[in-house]
Amino acid sequence: MENFTLTVMFFFDPKTKEGAVIDPGSQGYKILDFIEQHNIKIKYIINTHGHYDHIGADLFLKDKLGAEILVHKNDAEMLKDPMLNLSFYDDVSEIGGIVPDRLLEEGDIISVGSIELRVLHTPGHTPGSICLFSEREIFTGDTLFAGSVGRTDLPGGDMKQLKKSLENKIKTLPDHLVVYPGHGPSTTMNHEKEYNPYF
């Protein structure tokens, strides 16, 4: 497990070197260089949601690595449309035309080597926001941050849904999990349950 930039994470089996890149928002060449230096065999490109800062290098990495792009079915259209993924509105190159290879749903299991990531559908930041958890860690995208949560004032955001996701899903997870958010520092589930004002 390596924290790369604000939104890019790598998850891989140290024995087989098979892995996934989570939320490659930008800097495709830099990400590729890291992958090659560490000899990781990227099987999947996983998007925790469809905003442009989490999908920007999807097509570049798919072209270079042949990896499959995975996203929750409720955010699939965001990958195709610059207006939906918000790149149209920001001072960045428009991002679109990304067709996912696999649409994720609640409870799906993603295997990399001998390690499994389980999909939690956690709508609120976007309709198709997901978290991915294993025995030791959870990748929360923009659902949960250290001491905060993702914003819900963007199109498709819904604070009531986010609170339900936190209460009914995130809060039920084991305290020992290390939390790797889409932005900001890592934390632990125990710490967030005790100190995060949104719990």
mmCIF file with all atom_site columns, C-alpha atoms in Angstrom:
data_model
loop_
_atom_site.group_PDB
_atom_site.id
_atom_site.type_symbol
_atom_site.label_atom_id
_atom_site.label_alt_id
_atom_site.label_comp_id
_atom_site.label_asym_id
_atom_site.label_entity_id
_atom_site.label_seq_id
_atom_site.pdbx_PDB_ins_code
_atom_site.Cartn_x
_atom_site.Cartn_y
_atom_site.Cartn_z
_atom_site.occupancy
_atom_site.B_iso_or_equiv
_atom_site.pdbx_formal_charge
_atom_site.auth_seq_id
_atom_site.auth_comp_id
_atom_site.auth_asym_id
_atom_site.auth_atom_id
_atom_site.pdbx_PDB_model_num
ATOM 1   C CA . MET A 1 1   ? 0.000   0.000   0.000   1.00 0.00 ? 1   MET A CA 1
ATOM 2   C CA . GLU A 1 2   ? 1.497   3.325   -1.081  1.00 0.00 ? 2   GLU A CA 1
ATOM 3   C CA . ASN A 1 3   ? 0.082   6.820   -0.889  1.00 0.00 ? 3   ASN A CA 1
ATOM 4   C CA . PHE A 1 4   ? 1.150   8.581   -4.093  1.00 0.00 ? 4   PHE A CA 1
ATOM 5   C CA . THR A 1 5   ? -0.522  11.954  -4.515  1.00 0.00 ? 5   THR A CA 1
ATOM 6   C CA . LEU A 1 6   ? -3.655  13.538  -3.150  1.00 0.00 ? 6   LEU A CA 1
ATOM 7   C CA . THR A 1 7   ? -5.964  11.131  -4.938  1.00 0.00 ? 7   THR A CA 1
ATOM 8   C CA . VAL A 1 8   ? -3.895  8.204   -6.236  1.00 0.00 ? 8   VAL A CA 1
ATOM 9   C CA . MET A 1 9   ? -3.440  4.973   -4.303  1.00 0.00 ? 9   MET A CA 1
ATOM 10  C CA . PHE A 1 10  ? -1.798  1.674   -5.184  1.00 0.00 ? 10  PHE A CA 1
ATOM 11  C CA . PHE A 1 11  ? -2.950  -1.629  -3.746  1.00 0.00 ? 11  PHE A CA 1
ATOM 12  C CA . PHE A 1 12  ? -0.954  -4.736  -4.578  1.00 0.00 ? 12  PHE A CA 1
ATOM 13  C CA . ASP A 1 13  ? -0.003  -8.207  -3.435  1.00 0.00 ? 13  ASP A CA 1
ATOM 14  C CA . PRO A 1 14  ? 3.701   -8.061  -2.504  1.00 0.00 ? 14  PRO A CA 1
ATOM 15  C CA . LYS A 1 15  ? 4.164   -11.728 -3.449  1.00 0.00 ? 15  LYS A CA 1
ATOM 16  C CA . THR A 1 16  ? 2.639   -11.694 -6.924  1.00 0.00 ? 16  THR A CA 1
ATOM 17  C CA . LYS A 1 17  ? 3.036   -7.940  -7.576  1.00 0.00 ? 17  LYS A CA 1
ATOM 18  C CA . GLU A 1 18  ? -0.484  -7.993  -9.037  1.00 0.00 ? 18  GLU A CA 1
ATOM 19  C CA . GLY A 1 19  ? -2.360  -4.860  -8.107  1.00 0.00 ? 19  GLY A CA 1
ATOM 20  C CA . ALA A 1 20  ? -4.733  -2.003  -8.748  1.00 0.00 ? 20  ALA A CA 1
ATOM 21  C CA . VAL A 1 21  ? -4.430  1.742   -9.017  1.00 0.00 ? 21  VAL A CA 1
ATOM 22  C CA . ILE A 1 22  ? -7.220  3.628   -7.274  1.00 0.00 ? 22  ILE A CA 1
ATOM 23  C CA . ASP A 1 23  ? -8.354  7.074   -8.473  1.00 0.00 ? 23  ASP A CA 1
ATOM 24  C CA . PRO A 1 24  ? -5.614  8.072   -10.937 1.00 0.00 ? 24  PRO A CA 1
ATOM 25  C CA . GLY A 1 25  ? -6.689  11.685  -11.241 1.00 0.00 ? 25  GLY A CA 1
ATOM 26  C CA . SER A 1 26  ? -3.745  13.109  -13.179 1.00 0.00 ? 26  SER A CA 1
ATOM 27  C CA . GLN A 1 27  ? -0.007  12.796  -13.811 1.00 0.00 ? 27  GLN A CA 1
ATOM 28  C CA . GLY A 1 28  ? -0.321  9.640   -15.880 1.00 0.00 ? 28  GLY A CA 1
ATOM 29  C CA . TYR A 1 29  ? 3.379   9.500   -16.794 1.00 0.00 ? 29  TYR A CA 1
ATOM 30  C CA . LYS A 1 30  ? 4.415   9.864   -13.164 1.00 0.00 ? 30  LYS A CA 1
ATOM 31  C CA . ILE A 1 31  ? 2.022   7.102   -12.118 1.00 0.00 ? 31  ILE A CA 1
ATOM 32  C CA . LEU A 1 32  ? 3.314   4.860   -14.914 1.00 0.00 ? 32  LEU A CA 1
ATOM 33  C CA . ASP A 1 33  ? 6.902   5.524   -13.861 1.00 0.00 ? 33  ASP A CA 1
ATOM 34  C CA . PHE A 1 34  ? 6.080   4.462   -10.286 1.00 0.00 ? 34  PHE A CA 1
ATOM 35  C CA . ILE A 1 35  ? 4.370   1.297   -11.521 1.00 0.00 ? 35  ILE A CA 1
ATOM 36  C CA . GLU A 1 36  ? 7.344   0.366   -13.708 1.00 0.00 ? 36  GLU A CA 1
ATOM 37  C CA . GLN A 1 37  ? 9.916   1.140   -10.998 1.00 0.00 ? 37  GLN A CA 1
ATOM 38  C CA . HIS A 1 38  ? 8.125   -1.157  -8.555  1.00 0.00 ? 38  HIS A CA 1
ATOM 39  C CA . ASN A 1 39  ? 7.328   -3.792  -11.181 1.00 0.00 ? 39  ASN A CA 1
ATOM 40  C CA . ILE A 1 40  ? 3.609   -3.814  -10.312 1.00 0.00 ? 40  ILE A CA 1
ATOM 41  C CA . LYS A 1 41  ? 1.292   -5.681  -12.676 1.00 0.00 ? 41  LYS A CA 1
ATOM 42  C CA . ILE A 1 42  ? -1.745  -3.417  -12.696 1.00 0.00 ? 42  ILE A CA 1
ATOM 43  C CA . LYS A 1 43  ? -4.880  -5.465  -13.284 1.00 0.00 ? 43  LYS A CA 1
ATOM 44  C CA . TYR A 1 44  ? -7.470  -2.811  -12.480 1.00 0.00 ? 44  TYR A CA 1
ATOM 45  C CA . ILE A 1 45  ? -7.978  0.943   -12.538 1.00 0.00 ? 45  ILE A CA 1
ATOM 46  C CA . ILE A 1 46  ? -10.636 1.554   -9.892  1.00 0.00 ? 46  ILE A CA 1
ATOM 47  C CA . ASN A 1 47  ? -12.549 4.818   -9.570  1.00 0.00 ? 47  ASN A CA 1
ATOM 48  C CA . THR A 1 48  ? -14.196 5.465   -6.195  1.00 0.00 ? 48  THR A CA 1
ATOM 49  C CA . HIS A 1 49  ? -16.438 7.951   -7.998  1.00 0.00 ? 49  HIS A CA 1
ATOM 50  C CA . GLY A 1 50  ? -16.697 9.814   -11.277 1.00 0.00 ? 50  GLY A CA 1
ATOM 51  C CA . HIS A 1 51  ? -15.295 13.302  -10.633 1.00 0.00 ? 51  HIS A CA 1
ATOM 52  C CA . TYR A 1 52  ? -12.537 14.387  -13.003 1.00 0.00 ? 52  TYR A CA 1
ATOM 53  C CA . ASP A 1 53  ? -9.860  14.632  -10.313 1.00 0.00 ? 53  ASP A CA 1
ATOM 54  C CA . HIS A 1 54  ? -10.218 10.885  -9.749  1.00 0.00 ? 54  HIS A CA 1
ATOM 55  C CA . ILE A 1 55  ? -10.464 9.671   -13.362 1.00 0.00 ? 55  ILE A CA 1
ATOM 56  C CA . GLY A 1 56  ? -8.129  11.946  -15.339 1.00 0.00 ? 56  GLY A CA 1
ATOM 57  C CA . ALA A 1 57  ? -5.444  9.347   -16.106 1.00 0.00 ? 57  ALA A CA 1
ATOM 58  C CA . ASP A 1 58  ? -7.810  6.393   -16.671 1.00 0.00 ? 58  ASP A CA 1
ATOM 59  C CA . LEU A 1 59  ? -7.501  6.220   -20.455 1.00 0.00 ? 59  LEU A CA 1
ATOM 60  C CA . PHE A 1 60  ? -3.761  6.875   -20.492 1.00 0.00 ? 60  PHE A CA 1
ATOM 61  C CA . LEU A 1 61  ? -3.105  4.043   -18.038 1.00 0.00 ? 61  LEU A CA 1
ATOM 62  C CA . LYS A 1 62  ? -5.536  1.687   -19.747 1.00 0.00 ? 62  LYS A CA 1
ATOM 63  C CA . ASP A 1 63  ? -3.723  2.285   -23.039 1.00 0.00 ? 63  ASP A CA 1
ATOM 64  C CA . LYS A 1 64  ? -0.279  1.734   -21.510 1.00 0.00 ? 64  LYS A CA 1
ATOM 65  C CA . LEU A 1 65  ? -1.113  -1.160  -19.192 1.00 0.00 ? 65  LEU A CA 1
ATOM 66  C CA . GLY A 1 66  ? -4.169  -2.879  -20.646 1.00 0.00 ? 66  GLY A CA 1
ATOM 67  C CA . ALA A 1 67  ? -5.865  -2.707  -17.245 1.00 0.00 ? 67  ALA A CA 1
ATOM 68  C CA . GLU A 1 68  ? -9.634  -2.777  -16.803 1.00 0.00 ? 68  GLU A CA 1
ATOM 69  C CA . ILE A 1 69  ? -11.478 0.348   -15.639 1.00 0.00 ? 69  ILE A CA 1
ATOM 70  C CA . LEU A 1 70  ? -13.941 -0.272  -12.792 1.00 0.00 ? 70  LEU A CA 1
ATOM 71  C CA . VAL A 1 71  ? -16.552 2.118   -11.392 1.00 0.00 ? 71  VAL A CA 1
ATOM 72  C CA . HIS A 1 72  ? -19.926 1.814   -9.674  1.00 0.00 ? 72  HIS A CA 1
ATOM 73  C CA . LYS A 1 73  ? -22.780 1.584   -12.144 1.00 0.00 ? 73  LYS A CA 1
ATOM 74  C CA . ASN A 1 74  ? -24.398 4.785   -10.828 1.00 0.00 ? 74  ASN A CA 1
ATOM 75  C CA . ASP A 1 75  ? -21.338 6.876   -11.755 1.00 0.00 ? 75  ASP A CA 1
ATOM 76  C CA . ALA A 1 76  ? -20.582 5.228   -15.114 1.00 0.00 ? 76  ALA A CA 1
ATOM 77  C CA . GLU A 1 77  ? -22.019 8.089   -17.183 1.00 0.00 ? 77  GLU A CA 1
ATOM 78  C CA . MET A 1 78  ? -19.786 10.571  -15.368 1.00 0.00 ? 78  MET A CA 1
ATOM 79  C CA . LEU A 1 79  ? -16.725 8.958   -16.940 1.00 0.00 ? 79  LEU A CA 1
ATOM 80  C CA . LYS A 1 80  ? -18.116 9.618   -20.403 1.00 0.00 ? 80  LYS A CA 1
ATOM 81  C CA . ASP A 1 81  ? -19.388 13.191  -19.967 1.00 0.00 ? 81  ASP A CA 1
ATOM 82  C CA . PRO A 1 82  ? -17.201 16.244  -19.114 1.00 0.00 ? 82  PRO A CA 1
ATOM 83  C CA . MET A 1 83  ? -20.245 18.087  -17.790 1.00 0.00 ? 83  MET A CA 1
ATOM 84  C CA . LEU A 1 84  ? -21.147 15.293  -15.388 1.00 0.00 ? 84  LEU A CA 1
ATOM 85  C CA . ASN A 1 85  ? -17.586 14.725  -14.154 1.00 0.00 ? 85  ASN A CA 1
ATOM 86  C CA . LEU A 1 86  ? -17.179 18.526  -13.803 1.00 0.00 ? 86  LEU A CA 1
ATOM 87  C CA . SER A 1 87  ? -14.051 18.850  -15.971 1.00 0.00 ? 87  SER A CA 1
ATOM 88  C CA . PHE A 1 88  ? -16.112 21.051  -18.319 1.00 0.00 ? 88  PHE A CA 1
ATOM 89  C CA . TYR A 1 89  ? -16.488 23.660  -15.588 1.00 0.00 ? 89  TYR A CA 1
ATOM 90  C CA . ASP A 1 90  ? -12.948 23.759  -14.237 1.00 0.00 ? 90  ASP A CA 1
ATOM 91  C CA . ASP A 1 91  ? -9.664  25.092  -15.602 1.00 0.00 ? 91  ASP A CA 1
ATOM 92  C CA . VAL A 1 92  ? -8.504  21.667  -16.824 1.00 0.00 ? 92  VAL A CA 1
ATOM 93  C CA . SER A 1 93  ? -8.642  19.731  -20.076 1.00 0.00 ? 93  SER A CA 1
ATOM 94  C CA . GLU A 1 94  ? -12.056 18.201  -20.589 1.00 0.00 ? 94  GLU A CA 1
ATOM 95  C CA . ILE A 1 95  ? -12.160 14.538  -19.635 1.00 0.00 ? 95  ILE A CA 1
ATOM 96  C CA . GLY A 1 96  ? -14.646 12.160  -21.213 1.00 0.00 ? 96  GLY A CA 1
ATOM 97  C CA . GLY A 1 97  ? -15.197 9.183   -23.450 1.00 0.00 ? 97  GLY A CA 1
ATOM 98  C CA . ILE A 1 98  ? -14.161 6.696   -20.760 1.00 0.00 ? 98  ILE A CA 1
ATOM 99  C CA . VAL A 1 99  ? -16.103 3.445   -21.083 1.00 0.00 ? 99  VAL A CA 1
ATOM 100 C CA . PRO A 1 100 ? -15.801 1.254   -17.973 1.00 0.00 ? 100 PRO A CA 1
ATOM 101 C CA . ASP A 1 101 ? -14.938 -2.408  -18.440 1.00 0.00 ? 101 ASP A CA 1
ATOM 102 C CA . ARG A 1 102 ? -16.789 -3.471  -15.317 1.00 0.00 ? 102 ARG A CA 1
ATOM 103 C CA . LEU A 1 103 ? -19.639 -1.870  -13.410 1.00 0.00 ? 103 LEU A CA 1
ATOM 104 C CA . LEU A 1 104 ? -19.442 -2.394  -9.679  1.00 0.00 ? 104 LEU A CA 1
ATOM 105 C CA . GLU A 1 105 ? -22.213 -3.006  -7.168  1.00 0.00 ? 105 GLU A CA 1
ATOM 106 C CA . GLU A 1 106 ? -22.509 -3.383  -3.409  1.00 0.00 ? 106 GLU A CA 1
ATOM 107 C CA . GLY A 1 107 ? -20.757 -6.519  -2.192  1.00 0.00 ? 107 GLY A CA 1
ATOM 108 C CA . ASP A 1 108 ? -18.619 -7.128  -5.275  1.00 0.00 ? 108 ASP A CA 1
ATOM 109 C CA . ILE A 1 109 ? -15.164 -8.539  -4.613  1.00 0.00 ? 109 ILE A CA 1
ATOM 110 C CA . ILE A 1 110 ? -12.093 -7.356  -6.517  1.00 0.00 ? 110 ILE A CA 1
ATOM 111 C CA . SER A 1 111 ? -9.159  -9.770  -6.322  1.00 0.00 ? 111 SER A CA 1
ATOM 112 C CA . VAL A 1 112 ? -5.536  -8.763  -6.833  1.00 0.00 ? 112 VAL A CA 1
ATOM 113 C CA . GLY A 1 113 ? -3.203  -11.670 -6.257  1.00 0.00 ? 113 GLY A CA 1
ATOM 114 C CA . SER A 1 114 ? -4.293  -13.311 -3.012  1.00 0.00 ? 114 SER A CA 1
ATOM 115 C CA . ILE A 1 115 ? -5.802  -10.099 -1.610  1.00 0.00 ? 115 ILE A CA 1
ATOM 116 C CA . GLU A 1 116 ? -9.460  -9.133  -1.881  1.00 0.00 ? 116 GLU A CA 1
ATOM 117 C CA . LEU A 1 117 ? -11.118 -5.735  -1.857  1.00 0.00 ? 117 LEU A CA 1
ATOM 118 C CA . ARG A 1 118 ? -14.829 -5.642  -1.083  1.00 0.00 ? 118 ARG A CA 1
ATOM 119 C CA . VAL A 1 119 ? -17.055 -2.929  -2.549  1.00 0.00 ? 119 VAL A CA 1
ATOM 120 C CA . LEU A 1 120 ? -19.249 -0.792  -0.297  1.00 0.00 ? 120 LEU A CA 1
ATOM 121 C CA . HIS A 1 121 ? -21.702 1.448   -2.127  1.00 0.00 ? 121 HIS A CA 1
ATOM 122 C CA . THR A 1 122 ? -21.641 4.723   -0.175  1.00 0.00 ? 122 THR A CA 1
ATOM 123 C CA . PRO A 1 123 ? -23.724 7.317   -2.055  1.00 0.00 ? 123 PRO A CA 1
ATOM 124 C CA . GLY A 1 124 ? -23.703 10.917  -0.919  1.00 0.00 ? 124 GLY A CA 1
ATOM 125 C CA . HIS A 1 125 ? -20.712 12.658  -2.477  1.00 0.00 ? 125 HIS A CA 1
ATOM 126 C CA . THR A 1 126 ? -21.944 11.230  -5.786  1.00 0.00 ? 126 THR A CA 1
ATOM 127 C CA . PRO A 1 127 ? -24.688 8.670   -6.507  1.00 0.00 ? 127 PRO A CA 1
ATOM 128 C CA . GLY A 1 128 ? -22.123 5.975   -7.266  1.00 0.00 ? 128 GLY A CA 1
ATOM 129 C CA . SER A 1 129 ? -19.476 6.674   -4.645  1.00 0.00 ? 129 SER A CA 1
ATOM 130 C CA . ILE A 1 130 ? -17.835 3.552   -3.268  1.00 0.00 ? 130 ILE A CA 1
ATOM 131 C CA . CYS A 1 131 ? -15.379 2.538   -0.583  1.00 0.00 ? 131 CYS A CA 1
ATOM 132 C CA . LEU A 1 132 ? -13.084 -0.467  -0.945  1.00 0.00 ? 132 LEU A CA 1
ATOM 133 C CA . PHE A 1 133 ? -12.013 -2.435  2.098   1.00 0.00 ? 133 PHE A CA 1
ATOM 134 C CA . SER A 1 134 ? -9.831  -5.402  2.941   1.00 0.00 ? 134 SER A CA 1
ATOM 135 C CA . GLU A 1 135 ? -8.908  -7.024  6.247   1.00 0.00 ? 135 GLU A CA 1
ATOM 136 C CA . ARG A 1 136 ? -6.585  -4.173  7.194   1.00 0.00 ? 136 ARG A CA 1
ATOM 137 C CA . GLU A 1 137 ? -7.570  -1.015  5.340   1.00 0.00 ? 137 GLU A CA 1
ATOM 138 C CA . ILE A 1 138 ? -10.295 0.908   3.604   1.00 0.00 ? 138 ILE A CA 1
ATOM 139 C CA . PHE A 1 139 ? -10.030 3.284   0.653   1.00 0.00 ? 139 PHE A CA 1
ATOM 140 C CA . THR A 1 140 ? -12.784 5.844   1.122   1.00 0.00 ? 140 THR A CA 1
ATOM 141 C CA . GLY A 1 141 ? -12.426 8.130   -1.903  1.00 0.00 ? 141 GLY A CA 1
ATOM 142 C CA . ASP A 1 142 ? -14.342 11.320  -1.150  1.00 0.00 ? 142 ASP A CA 1
ATOM 143 C CA . THR A 1 143 ? -16.851 9.664   1.193   1.00 0.00 ? 143 THR A CA 1
ATOM 144 C CA . LEU A 1 144 ? -14.770 9.970   4.364   1.00 0.00 ? 144 LEU A CA 1
ATOM 145 C CA . PHE A 1 145 ? -11.765 12.150  5.202   1.00 0.00 ? 145 PHE A CA 1
ATOM 146 C CA . ALA A 1 146 ? -9.751  12.512  8.385   1.00 0.00 ? 146 ALA A CA 1
ATOM 147 C CA . GLY A 1 147 ? -12.090 14.591  10.542  1.00 0.00 ? 147 GLY A CA 1
ATOM 148 C CA . SER A 1 148 ? -14.544 15.342  7.754   1.00 0.00 ? 148 SER A CA 1
ATOM 149 C CA . VAL A 1 149 ? -16.493 14.024  4.763   1.00 0.00 ? 149 VAL A CA 1
ATOM 150 C CA . GLY A 1 150 ? -16.760 14.795  1.072   1.00 0.00 ? 150 GLY A CA 1
ATOM 151 C CA . ARG A 1 151 ? -18.771 17.787  -0.046  1.00 0.00 ? 151 ARG A CA 1
ATOM 152 C CA . THR A 1 152 ? -22.360 17.301  -1.167  1.00 0.00 ? 152 THR A CA 1
ATOM 153 C CA . ASP A 1 153 ? -23.063 20.664  -2.794  1.00 0.00 ? 153 ASP A CA 1
ATOM 154 C CA . LEU A 1 154 ? -22.011 19.497  -6.273  1.00 0.00 ? 154 LEU A CA 1
ATOM 155 C CA . PRO A 1 155 ? -24.456 17.969  -8.789  1.00 0.00 ? 155 PRO A CA 1
ATOM 156 C CA . GLY A 1 156 ? -25.530 14.529  -7.590  1.00 0.00 ? 156 GLY A CA 1
ATOM 157 C CA . GLY A 1 157 ? -24.445 15.197  -4.011  1.00 0.00 ? 157 GLY A CA 1
ATOM 158 C CA . ASP A 1 158 ? -26.847 14.427  -1.179  1.00 0.00 ? 158 ASP A CA 1
ATOM 159 C CA . MET A 1 159 ? -25.984 14.983  2.488   1.00 0.00 ? 159 MET A CA 1
ATOM 160 C CA . LYS A 1 160 ? -28.878 12.814  3.710   1.00 0.00 ? 160 LYS A CA 1
ATOM 161 C CA . GLN A 1 161 ? -27.585 9.930   1.611   1.00 0.00 ? 161 GLN A CA 1
ATOM 162 C CA . LEU A 1 162 ? -24.042 10.508  2.831   1.00 0.00 ? 162 LEU A CA 1
ATOM 163 C CA . LYS A 1 163 ? -25.148 10.411  6.463   1.00 0.00 ? 163 LYS A CA 1
ATOM 164 C CA . LYS A 1 164 ? -26.980 7.127   5.786   1.00 0.00 ? 164 LYS A CA 1
ATOM 165 C CA . SER A 1 165 ? -23.843 5.707   4.186   1.00 0.00 ? 165 SER A CA 1
ATOM 166 C CA . LEU A 1 166 ? -21.784 6.695   7.210   1.00 0.00 ? 166 LEU A CA 1
ATOM 167 C CA . GLU A 1 167 ? -24.287 5.423   9.761   1.00 0.00 ? 167 GLU A CA 1
ATOM 168 C CA . ASN A 1 168 ? -25.376 2.198   8.075   1.00 0.00 ? 168 ASN A CA 1
ATOM 169 C CA . LYS A 1 169 ? -22.139 1.095   6.418   1.00 0.00 ? 169 LYS A CA 1
ATOM 170 C CA . ILE A 1 170 ? -18.938 2.912   7.379   1.00 0.00 ? 170 ILE A CA 1
ATOM 171 C CA . LYS A 1 171 ? -19.706 3.031   11.095  1.00 0.00 ? 171 LYS A CA 1
ATOM 172 C CA . THR A 1 172 ? -20.294 -0.733  11.199  1.00 0.00 ? 172 THR A CA 1
ATOM 173 C CA . LEU A 1 173 ? -16.759 -1.547  10.015  1.00 0.00 ? 173 LEU A CA 1
ATOM 174 C CA . PRO A 1 174 ? -14.023 -2.763  12.397  1.00 0.00 ? 174 PRO A CA 1
ATOM 175 C CA . ASP A 1 175 ? -12.188 -0.126  14.424  1.00 0.00 ? 175 ASP A CA 1
ATOM 176 C CA . HIS A 1 176 ? -8.723  -1.363  13.439  1.00 0.00 ? 176 HIS A CA 1
ATOM 177 C CA . LEU A 1 177 ? -9.058  -0.467  9.752   1.00 0.00 ? 177 LEU A CA 1
ATOM 178 C CA . VAL A 1 178 ? -6.603  2.114   8.448   1.00 0.00 ? 178 VAL A CA 1
ATOM 179 C CA . VAL A 1 179 ? -8.507  4.712   6.420   1.00 0.00 ? 179 VAL A CA 1
ATOM 180 C CA . TYR A 1 180 ? -6.979  6.011   3.182   1.00 0.00 ? 180 TYR A CA 1
ATOM 181 C CA . PRO A 1 181 ? -9.112  8.913   1.908   1.00 0.00 ? 181 PRO A CA 1
ATOM 182 C CA . GLY A 1 182 ? -9.095  10.385  -1.575  1.00 0.00 ? 182 GLY A CA 1
ATOM 183 C CA . HIS A 1 183 ? -7.603  13.608  -0.201  1.00 0.00 ? 183 HIS A CA 1
ATOM 184 C CA . GLY A 1 184 ? -5.579  14.374  2.888   1.00 0.00 ? 184 GLY A CA 1
ATOM 185 C CA . PRO A 1 185 ? -3.866  12.215  5.500   1.00 0.00 ? 185 PRO A CA 1
ATOM 186 C CA . SER A 1 186 ? -4.678  8.660   6.467   1.00 0.00 ? 186 SER A CA 1
ATOM 187 C CA . THR A 1 187 ? -6.491  7.948   9.709   1.00 0.00 ? 187 THR A CA 1
ATOM 188 C CA . THR A 1 188 ? -8.114  5.004   11.486  1.00 0.00 ? 188 THR A CA 1
ATOM 189 C CA . MET A 1 189 ? -11.713 3.926   11.716  1.00 0.00 ? 189 MET A CA 1
ATOM 190 C CA . ASN A 1 190 ? -11.548 4.034   15.505  1.00 0.00 ? 190 ASN A CA 1
ATOM 191 C CA . HIS A 1 191 ? -10.317 7.639   15.467  1.00 0.00 ? 191 HIS A CA 1
ATOM 192 C CA . GLU A 1 192 ? -13.037 8.746   13.046  1.00 0.00 ? 192 GLU A CA 1
ATOM 193 C CA . LYS A 1 193 ? -15.800 7.052   15.032  1.00 0.00 ? 193 LYS A CA 1
ATOM 194 C CA . GLU A 1 194 ? -14.653 8.910   18.121  1.00 0.00 ? 194 GLU A CA 1
ATOM 195 C CA . TYR A 1 195 ? -13.751 12.339  16.746  1.00 0.00 ? 195 TYR A CA 1
ATOM 196 C CA . ASN A 1 196 ? -15.295 12.897  13.317  1.00 0.00 ? 196 ASN A CA 1
ATOM 197 C CA . PRO A 1 197 ? -18.251 15.293  13.827  1.00 0.00 ? 197 PRO A CA 1
ATOM 198 C CA . TYR A 1 198 ? -20.190 13.669  10.972  1.00 0.00 ? 198 TYR A CA 1
ATOM 199 C CA . PHE A 1 199 ? -20.470 10.328  12.790  1.00 0.00 ? 199 PHE A CA 1
#
